[in-house]
CSV table of C-alpha atoms and ligand atoms in Angstrom, one decimal:
chain,number,residue,atom,x,y,z
A,244,MET,CA,-28.0,0.1,6.4
A,245,ASN,CA,-27.0,3.6,7.0
A,246,GLN,CA,-24.5,4.6,4.3
A,247,GLN,CA,-22.5,6.2,6.9
A,248,ALA,CA,-22.7,3.7,9.4
A,249,ARG,CA,-19.2,2.9,11.2
A,250,ILE,CA,-18.9,-0.5,10.4
A,251,PHE,CA,-15.9,-2.3,12.9
A,252,VAL,CA,-14.3,-5.1,10.7
A,253,ALA,CA,-12.7,-7.7,13.5
A,254,GLY,CA,-10.0,-9.6,11.7
A,255,HIS,CA,-9.5,-7.2,8.5
A,256,ARG,CA,-6.2,-9.0,7.7
A,257,GLY,CA,-7.6,-12.6,7.6
A,258,MET,CA,-9.3,-13.8,4.7
A,259,VAL,CA,-12.8,-13.2,5.2
A,260,GLY,CA,-12.2,-9.6,7.3
A,261,SER,CA,-10.2,-8.3,4.1
A,262,ALA,CA,-13.1,-9.4,1.7
A,263,LEU,CA,-15.4,-7.9,4.0
A,264,VAL,CA,-13.4,-4.3,3.7
A,265,ARG,CA,-13.2,-4.8,-0.5
A,266,GLN,CA,-17.0,-5.7,-0.4
A,267,LEU,CA,-17.9,-2.6,2.1
A,268,THR,CA,-15.1,-0.1,0.0
A,269,ALA,CA,-16.6,-1.3,-3.3
A,270,ALA,CA,-20.2,-0.6,-1.9
A,271,GLY,CA,-19.3,2.9,-1.0
A,272,TYR,CA,-19.2,2.8,2.7
A,273,PRO,CA,-16.9,5.4,3.8
A,274,ASN,CA,-16.5,4.7,7.9
A,275,VAL,CA,-14.9,1.0,7.8
A,276,VAL,CA,-12.9,1.0,11.0
A,277,THR,CA,-10.1,-1.6,11.4
A,278,ARG,CA,-7.6,-2.4,13.8
A,279,SER,CA,-4.3,-4.6,14.0
A,280,HIS,CA,-3.5,-7.1,16.2
A,281,ALA,CA,-1.0,-5.0,17.6
A,282,GLU,CA,-3.7,-1.9,18.0
A,283,LEU,CA,-6.0,-3.7,19.7
A,284,ASP,CA,-5.6,-7.9,20.6
A,285,LEU,CA,-9.1,-9.2,21.0
A,286,THR,CA,-8.4,-11.6,23.7
A,287,ASP,CA,-7.8,-8.4,25.9
A,288,GLN,CA,-11.2,-7.6,27.3
A,289,ALA,CA,-10.4,-4.3,29.0
A,290,ALA,CA,-8.5,-2.9,25.7
A,291,VAL,CA,-11.6,-4.2,23.8
A,292,GLN,CA,-14.3,-2.3,26.2
A,293,ARG,CA,-12.2,0.5,25.9
A,294,PHE,CA,-12.2,0.4,21.8
A,295,PHE,CA,-15.8,0.2,21.8
A,296,GLU,CA,-16.5,2.9,24.6
A,297,THR,CA,-14.3,5.4,22.5
A,298,GLU,CA,-15.2,4.4,18.7
A,299,ARG,CA,-19.1,5.0,18.4
A,300,ILE,CA,-19.2,2.0,16.3
A,301,ASP,CA,-22.6,1.2,14.7
A,302,VAL,CA,-22.1,-2.4,12.9
A,303,VAL,CA,-19.6,-4.9,14.0
A,304,LEU,CA,-18.5,-7.8,11.6
A,305,LEU,CA,-16.9,-10.4,13.6
A,306,ALA,CA,-14.1,-12.3,11.4
A,307,ALA,CA,-11.4,-12.7,14.0
A,308,ALA,CA,-10.8,-15.8,14.8
A,309,ARG,CA,-8.1,-18.7,15.1
A,310,VAL,CA,-8.9,-21.2,12.4
A,311,GLY,CA,-6.8,-24.0,10.6
A,312,GLY,CA,-7.2,-27.1,8.5
A,313,ILE,CA,-7.5,-30.0,9.9
A,314,LEU,CA,-4.5,-30.9,11.3
A,315,ALA,CA,-4.1,-27.9,13.3
A,316,ASN,CA,-7.5,-28.3,14.9
A,317,ALA,CA,-6.8,-31.6,15.5
A,318,THR,CA,-3.2,-31.1,17.3
A,319,ARG,CA,-3.8,-27.8,18.7
A,320,PRO,CA,-7.5,-27.7,20.3
A,321,ALA,CA,-6.8,-25.9,23.2
A,322,GLU,CA,-5.8,-22.7,21.0
A,323,PHE,CA,-8.8,-22.9,19.3
A,324,ILE,CA,-11.2,-23.2,21.8
A,325,TYR,CA,-9.8,-20.6,24.1
A,326,GLN,CA,-9.0,-18.0,21.5
A,327,ASN,CA,-12.2,-18.2,20.0
A,328,LEU,CA,-14.3,-18.2,22.9
A,329,VAL,CA,-12.5,-15.0,24.3
A,330,ILE,CA,-12.8,-13.1,21.3
A,331,GLU,CA,-16.4,-13.5,20.8
A,332,ALA,CA,-17.0,-13.0,24.2
A,333,ASN,CA,-15.2,-9.8,24.5
A,334,VAL,CA,-16.4,-8.5,21.2
A,335,ILE,CA,-20.0,-9.6,21.8
A,336,HIS,CA,-20.2,-8.2,25.4
A,337,ALA,CA,-18.0,-5.1,24.8
A,338,ALA,CA,-20.3,-4.3,21.7
A,339,TYR,CA,-23.6,-5.1,23.5
A,340,ARG,CA,-22.6,-2.5,26.6
A,341,ALA,CA,-21.6,0.2,23.8
A,342,GLN,CA,-25.1,-0.5,22.7
A,343,VAL,CA,-23.8,-1.5,19.0
A,344,GLU,CA,-27.5,-2.7,17.4
A,345,ARG,CA,-26.2,-4.5,14.9
A,346,LEU,CA,-23.1,-7.7,14.3
A,347,VAL,CA,-22.5,-10.2,12.5
A,348,PHE,CA,-20.5,-13.7,14.0
A,349,PHE,CA,-18.9,-16.2,11.6
A,350,GLY,CA,-18.6,-19.3,12.4
A,351,SER,CA,-18.0,-22.6,9.9
A,352,SER,CA,-20.2,-25.7,8.8
A,353,CYS,CA,-18.1,-27.9,11.6
A,354,ILE,CA,-20.6,-26.5,13.9
A,355,TYR,CA,-23.1,-29.2,12.7
A,356,PRO,CA,-22.9,-33.1,14.0
A,357,LYS,CA,-20.2,-35.4,12.1
A,358,GLN,CA,-23.3,-37.7,10.7
A,359,CYS,CA,-25.6,-35.0,9.9
A,360,PRO,CA,-28.5,-35.5,7.3
A,361,GLN,CA,-27.5,-34.0,3.9
A,362,PRO,CA,-28.1,-31.2,2.8
A,363,ILE,CA,-27.7,-29.8,6.3
A,364,ARG,CA,-30.2,-27.4,7.6
A,365,GLU,CA,-29.9,-24.7,10.4
A,366,GLU,CA,-31.8,-27.1,12.5
A,367,TYR,CA,-29.9,-29.7,12.6
A,368,LEU,CA,-27.5,-27.9,15.1
A,369,LEU,CA,-26.8,-29.7,18.4
A,370,THR,CA,-28.4,-32.9,17.3
A,371,SER,CA,-26.0,-35.4,17.4
A,372,PRO,CA,-22.2,-35.9,18.3
A,373,LEU,CA,-19.4,-33.2,16.8
A,374,GLU,CA,-16.5,-34.7,14.3
A,375,PRO,CA,-13.4,-35.2,17.1
A,376,THR,CA,-11.1,-33.7,14.7
A,377,ASN,CA,-12.6,-30.2,15.1
A,378,ASP,CA,-14.6,-30.5,17.9
A,379,ALA,CA,-12.5,-27.9,20.1
A,380,TYR,CA,-13.1,-25.2,17.2
A,381,ALA,CA,-16.9,-26.4,16.7
A,382,ILE,CA,-17.9,-25.9,20.7
A,383,ALA,CA,-16.6,-22.0,20.4
A,384,LYS,CA,-18.4,-21.4,17.3
A,385,ILE,CA,-21.4,-22.8,18.6
A,386,ALA,CA,-20.8,-20.6,21.9
A,387,GLY,CA,-20.9,-18.0,19.6
A,388,VAL,CA,-24.1,-18.8,17.9
A,389,LYS,CA,-25.6,-19.0,21.4
A,390,LEU,CA,-24.0,-15.7,22.6
A,391,CYS,CA,-25.9,-13.7,19.4
A,392,ASP,CA,-29.0,-15.5,20.1
A,393,ALA,CA,-28.8,-14.8,24.3
A,394,TYR,CA,-27.9,-11.4,23.6
A,395,ASN,CA,-30.7,-10.7,21.3
A,396,ARG,CA,-33.2,-12.5,23.6
A,397,GLN,CA,-32.5,-10.5,26.9
A,398,TYR,CA,-31.2,-7.1,25.4
A,399,ASN,CA,-32.8,-6.6,22.4
A,400,THR,CA,-29.7,-6.8,20.4
A,401,GLN,CA,-29.9,-7.4,16.3
A,402,TYR,CA,-27.1,-10.0,16.2
A,403,VAL,CA,-26.8,-12.6,13.3
A,404,ALA,CA,-24.3,-15.4,12.9
A,405,LEU,CA,-23.4,-16.8,9.4
A,406,MET,CA,-22.1,-20.3,9.0
A,407,PRO,CA,-20.0,-20.4,5.6
A,408,THR,CA,-19.1,-23.6,4.2
A,409,ASN,CA,-15.1,-24.4,3.6
A,410,LEU,CA,-13.8,-20.6,2.4
A,411,TYR,CA,-11.1,-20.1,-0.2
A,412,GLY,CA,-9.8,-16.9,-2.0
A,413,PRO,CA,-7.0,-13.9,-1.7
A,414,ASN,CA,-5.4,-13.7,1.5
A,415,ASP,CA,-5.6,-17.9,2.5
A,416,ASN,CA,-3.0,-19.5,4.3
A,417,TYR,CA,-0.6,-21.5,2.2
A,418,ASP,CA,1.3,-22.8,5.3
A,419,LEU,CA,1.0,-26.8,4.6
A,420,THR,CA,1.0,-27.9,8.1
A,421,SER,CA,-1.8,-25.4,9.3
A,422,SER,CA,-3.8,-24.8,5.7
A,423,HIS,CA,-7.0,-26.1,4.4
A,424,VAL,CA,-7.0,-28.6,1.8
A,425,LEU,CA,-7.9,-26.2,-1.3
A,426,PRO,CA,-4.8,-23.6,-0.4
A,427,ALA,CA,-2.8,-26.9,0.3
A,428,LEU,CA,-3.5,-28.5,-2.9
A,429,LEU,CA,-2.9,-25.4,-4.9
A,430,ARG,CA,0.4,-24.7,-3.6
A,431,LYS,CA,1.2,-28.6,-3.6
A,432,ALA,CA,0.0,-28.6,-7.4
A,433,HIS,CA,2.2,-26.0,-8.3
A,434,GLU,CA,5.5,-26.9,-6.6
A,435,ALA,CA,5.0,-30.5,-8.0
A,436,ARG,CA,4.6,-28.8,-11.5
A,437,LEU,CA,7.8,-26.5,-11.1
A,438,GLY,CA,10.0,-29.3,-10.0
A,439,GLY,CA,8.7,-31.4,-12.4
A,440,ALA,CA,7.5,-34.2,-9.5
A,441,ALA,CA,5.7,-37.3,-11.1
A,442,SER,CA,3.3,-37.2,-8.0
A,443,LEU,CA,1.5,-35.3,-5.6
A,444,THR,CA,0.2,-36.2,-2.0
A,445,VAL,CA,-3.2,-35.6,-1.1
A,446,TRP,CA,-4.2,-36.4,2.8
A,447,GLY,CA,-6.8,-39.1,3.6
A,448,SER,CA,-8.7,-41.3,1.3
A,449,GLY,CA,-9.9,-38.8,-1.1
A,450,THR,CA,-13.6,-39.8,-0.6
A,451,PRO,CA,-14.7,-37.0,1.7
A,452,ARG,CA,-16.9,-34.6,0.5
A,453,ARG,CA,-16.7,-30.5,0.7
A,454,GLU,CA,-18.3,-27.7,-0.7
A,455,PHE,CA,-16.2,-25.0,-1.3
A,456,LEU,CA,-17.3,-21.0,-1.3
A,457,HIS,CA,-15.2,-18.1,-2.6
A,458,VAL,CA,-14.5,-15.4,0.0
A,459,ASP,CA,-15.7,-12.7,-2.3
A,460,ASP,CA,-19.3,-14.7,-2.3
A,461,LEU,CA,-19.7,-14.8,1.9
A,462,ALA,CA,-18.8,-11.0,1.9
A,463,ALA,CA,-21.5,-10.3,-0.7
A,464,ALA,CA,-24.2,-12.7,1.5
A,465,THR,CA,-23.1,-10.5,4.6
A,466,LEU,CA,-23.4,-7.0,2.4
A,467,PHE,CA,-27.0,-8.8,1.3
A,468,MET,CA,-28.0,-9.5,4.8
A,469,LEU,CA,-26.8,-6.3,6.7
A,470,GLU,CA,-29.1,-4.5,3.7
A,471,HIS,CA,-32.1,-6.5,3.7
A,472,ASN,CA,-31.9,-5.7,7.6
A,473,VAL,CA,-32.0,-9.0,8.8
A,474,THR,CA,-32.1,-8.8,12.9
A,475,GLU,CA,-31.4,-12.2,14.2
A,476,GLY,CA,-31.0,-15.9,13.4
A,477,LEU,CA,-28.3,-18.7,12.1
A,478,PHE,CA,-27.8,-18.6,8.1
A,479,ASN,CA,-25.9,-21.3,6.2
A,480,VAL,CA,-24.0,-19.7,3.2
A,481,GLY,CA,-22.3,-22.0,1.0
A,482,VAL,CA,-22.9,-23.0,-3.1
A,483,GLY,CA,-25.2,-25.7,-2.6
A,484,GLU,CA,-22.9,-28.3,-4.4
A,485,ASP,CA,-19.9,-30.4,-3.1
A,486,LEU,CA,-17.0,-32.7,-4.4
A,487,SER,CA,-14.9,-35.2,-3.1
A,488,ILE,CA,-11.4,-34.4,-1.8
A,489,ARG,CA,-10.4,-36.6,-5.2
A,490,GLU,CA,-12.0,-34.2,-7.6
A,491,LEU,CA,-11.2,-31.1,-5.8
A,492,ALA,CA,-7.6,-32.3,-6.6
A,493,GLU,CA,-8.2,-33.1,-10.0
A,494,CYS,CA,-9.6,-29.7,-10.5
A,495,ILE,CA,-6.5,-28.0,-8.8
A,496,CYS,CA,-4.1,-30.1,-11.2
A,497,LYS,CA,-6.0,-29.1,-14.3
A,498,VAL,CA,-6.0,-25.4,-13.5
A,499,VAL,CA,-2.0,-25.2,-12.4
A,500,GLY,CA,-1.4,-27.8,-15.2
A,501,PHE,CA,0.3,-30.4,-13.0
A,502,GLU,CA,-0.5,-33.6,-14.9
A,503,GLY,CA,1.2,-36.2,-12.3
A,504,GLU,CA,-0.3,-39.0,-10.4
A,505,LEU,CA,-2.5,-38.4,-7.2
A,506,VAL,CA,-1.2,-40.5,-4.4
A,507,PHE,CA,-3.2,-40.8,-1.1
A,508,ASP,CA,-1.5,-40.7,2.3
A,509,ALA,CA,-4.0,-42.8,4.3
A,510,SER,CA,-2.0,-41.8,7.8
A,511,LYS,CA,-3.6,-38.7,7.5
A,512,PRO,CA,-7.2,-37.9,8.9
A,513,ASP,CA,-10.5,-37.9,6.7
A,514,GLY,CA,-12.6,-36.2,9.3
A,515,THR,CA,-16.1,-35.2,8.5
A,516,PRO,CA,-17.6,-37.5,5.7
A,517,ARG,CA,-19.6,-34.9,4.0
A,518,LYS,CA,-20.6,-31.1,4.9
A,519,LEU,CA,-23.0,-29.9,2.0
A,520,LEU,CA,-25.4,-27.0,3.6
A,521,ASP,CA,-28.6,-26.5,3.1
A,522,VAL,CA,-28.9,-22.9,1.6
A,523,SER,CA,-32.5,-22.5,0.8
A,524,ARG,CA,-33.1,-19.8,3.7
A,525,LEU,CA,-30.5,-16.9,2.0
A,526,ALA,CA,-32.0,-18.6,-1.6
A,527,GLN,CA,-35.4,-17.6,-0.3
A,528,MET,CA,-34.5,-14.0,0.6
A,529,GLY,CA,-32.9,-13.8,-3.0
A,530,TRP,CA,-29.0,-14.6,-2.1
A,531,HIS,CA,-27.1,-17.0,-4.3
A,532,ALA,CA,-23.4,-17.6,-4.6
A,533,THR,CA,-22.4,-16.7,-8.1
A,534,ILE,CA,-18.6,-17.6,-8.3
A,535,GLY,CA,-18.1,-20.9,-10.0
A,536,LEU,CA,-15.1,-23.5,-8.5
A,537,GLU,CA,-13.0,-23.9,-11.5
A,538,GLU,CA,-13.7,-20.2,-12.2
A,539,GLY,CA,-12.7,-19.3,-8.3
A,540,ILE,CA,-9.9,-21.3,-8.2
A,541,ALA,CA,-7.9,-20.0,-11.5
A,542,ALA,CA,-8.6,-16.5,-10.0
A,543,THR,CA,-7.2,-17.5,-6.8
A,544,TYR,CA,-4.0,-19.4,-8.3
A,545,ARG,CA,-3.2,-16.2,-10.4
A,546,GLU,CA,-3.3,-14.3,-6.6
A,547,PHE,CA,-1.2,-17.2,-5.3
A,548,VAL,CA,1.6,-17.0,-8.3
A,549,GLU,CA,1.5,-13.2,-7.7
A,550,LEU,CA,1.8,-12.9,-4.1
A,551,HIS,CA,3.7,-16.1,-3.0
A,552,ALA,CA,5.5,-17.7,-5.7
A,553,GLY,CA,7.8,-14.7,-6.7
A,554,SER,CA,10.3,-15.6,-9.1
A,555,SER,CA,8.5,-18.9,-10.1
A,556,ALA,CA,5.9,-16.5,-11.6
A,557,ALA,CA,8.0,-16.0,-14.4
A,558,ALA,CA,8.8,-19.7,-14.9
A,559,LEU,CA,5.0,-20.3,-15.0
A,560,GLN,CA,4.4,-17.9,-17.9
A,561,ALA,CA,7.3,-19.2,-19.8
B,108,LIG,O1,-9.8,-28.3,4.4
B,108,LIG,P1,-9.4,-29.6,5.9
B,108,LIG,O2,-7.9,-29.2,6.1
B,108,LIG,O3,-10.5,-29.3,7.0
B,108,LIG,O4,-9.4,-30.5,5.1
B,108,LIG,P2,-12.1,-29.9,7.1
B,108,LIG,C1,-10.6,-31.1,4.3
B,108,LIG,C2,-10.3,-32.5,3.8
B,108,LIG,O5,-9.4,-32.7,2.8
B,108,LIG,C3,-9.9,-33.6,4.6
B,108,LIG,C4,-8.4,-33.7,3.1
B,108,LIG,O6,-10.2,-35.1,4.3
B,108,LIG,C5,-8.4,-34.1,4.9
B,108,LIG,O7,-7.8,-35.3,4.7
B,108,LIG,N1,-6.9,-33.1,2.3
B,108,LIG,C6,-5.9,-33.6,1.4
B,108,LIG,C7,-6.3,-32.1,2.7
B,108,LIG,N2,-5.2,-33.4,1.1
B,108,LIG,C8,-5.2,-32.0,2.1
B,108,LIG,C9,-3.7,-31.2,2.5
B,108,LIG,O8,-2.7,-31.0,1.9
B,108,LIG,N3,-4.0,-30.6,3.4
B,108,LIG,C10,-5.3,-30.2,4.4
B,108,LIG,N4,-5.5,-29.3,5.3
B,108,LIG,N5,-6.4,-31.3,3.8
B,108,LIG,C11,-11.9,-28.0,8.6
B,108,LIG,C12,-12.3,-27.7,10.4
B,108,LIG,O9,-12.4,-29.0,8.4
B,108,LIG,O10,-13.0,-27.1,8.0
B,108,LIG,C13,-12.2,-26.2,10.8
B,108,LIG,O11,-11.1,-28.4,10.9
B,108,LIG,C14,-13.3,-25.6,9.7
B,108,LIG,O12,-12.7,-26.5,11.9
B,108,LIG,C15,-12.7,-25.5,8.4
B,108,LIG,O13,-14.7,-26.2,10.1
B,108,LIG,C16,-13.6,-25.2,7.5
B,108,LIG,O14,-12.8,-29.4,6.2
B,108,LIG,O15,-11.9,-31.4,7.3
């Protein structure tokens, strides 16, 4: 990729977008273009078209999305399907109209069927029904994959779709009603430790298995794809290993130093039983994740304490 390329990171204040900006800046790309939501509402088609007509963008990294954990997905499906469909359609179409040749669209491993053979290969997409707790979000993300594919076929664009597994890292959402499991358990363990609680509540049975990728690894994979001139297709991005939610909770408690008991709340949904990605497509090209889970959780916890816990950080050091 041309070092002077004007690279629009859509969603730069989110976890993925901010990791992309850090990665591009560290790699010496000087022309990273960003817009806050107040400056550019990506659900406003006319505003998105005006932006692309005036900004001469070369590369788009489409990380703007409505995202959330299992409960947010299950209870607010209309917001998840509507906002994601509109953002994707507006950005991809306006990028094509402005002759943007390269675009990376970010989806999620929940696009694959609920009962998928494991590990999940890219070609298992649309082979059987989706997980109901996140089917609205998944359909929107599948539409994004198909938009890229259709524009490539009809207009010779070079739009690529990356499907990361469950992500974590800096700038994650720690709101317990809308977050994903890893930040939720990190916060719960932190508060349980500081409050001297005897137990910590984990949603569901603890038996579902998940794979976790540090968002800096996703940003590294994205730059790898851009620099290796990958021009089309769907690519899983993960670490190639998973663990149960119980094991994740135990690992988080160890990092945080909470020694109480785990209590499982069966009234909350388990969701997909397992979604381990087959990452051999990227591995064959030479890319592997490098941040181990315990190491990544420890770094994320330090950031959480510094940014979110305020005065309790001092208590933790004591
Ligand atoms: O991360 P998570 O919310 O989403 O939940 P998904 C993963 C598993 O962790 C589920 C359990 O089995 C949850 O029941 N869990 C245990 C918890 N304790 C907690 C907790 O305190 N908070 C949360 N949030 N979960 C999402 C999709 O699925 O994954 C999205 O809904 C997206 O569409 C995202 O694809 C990556 O992994 O089940």
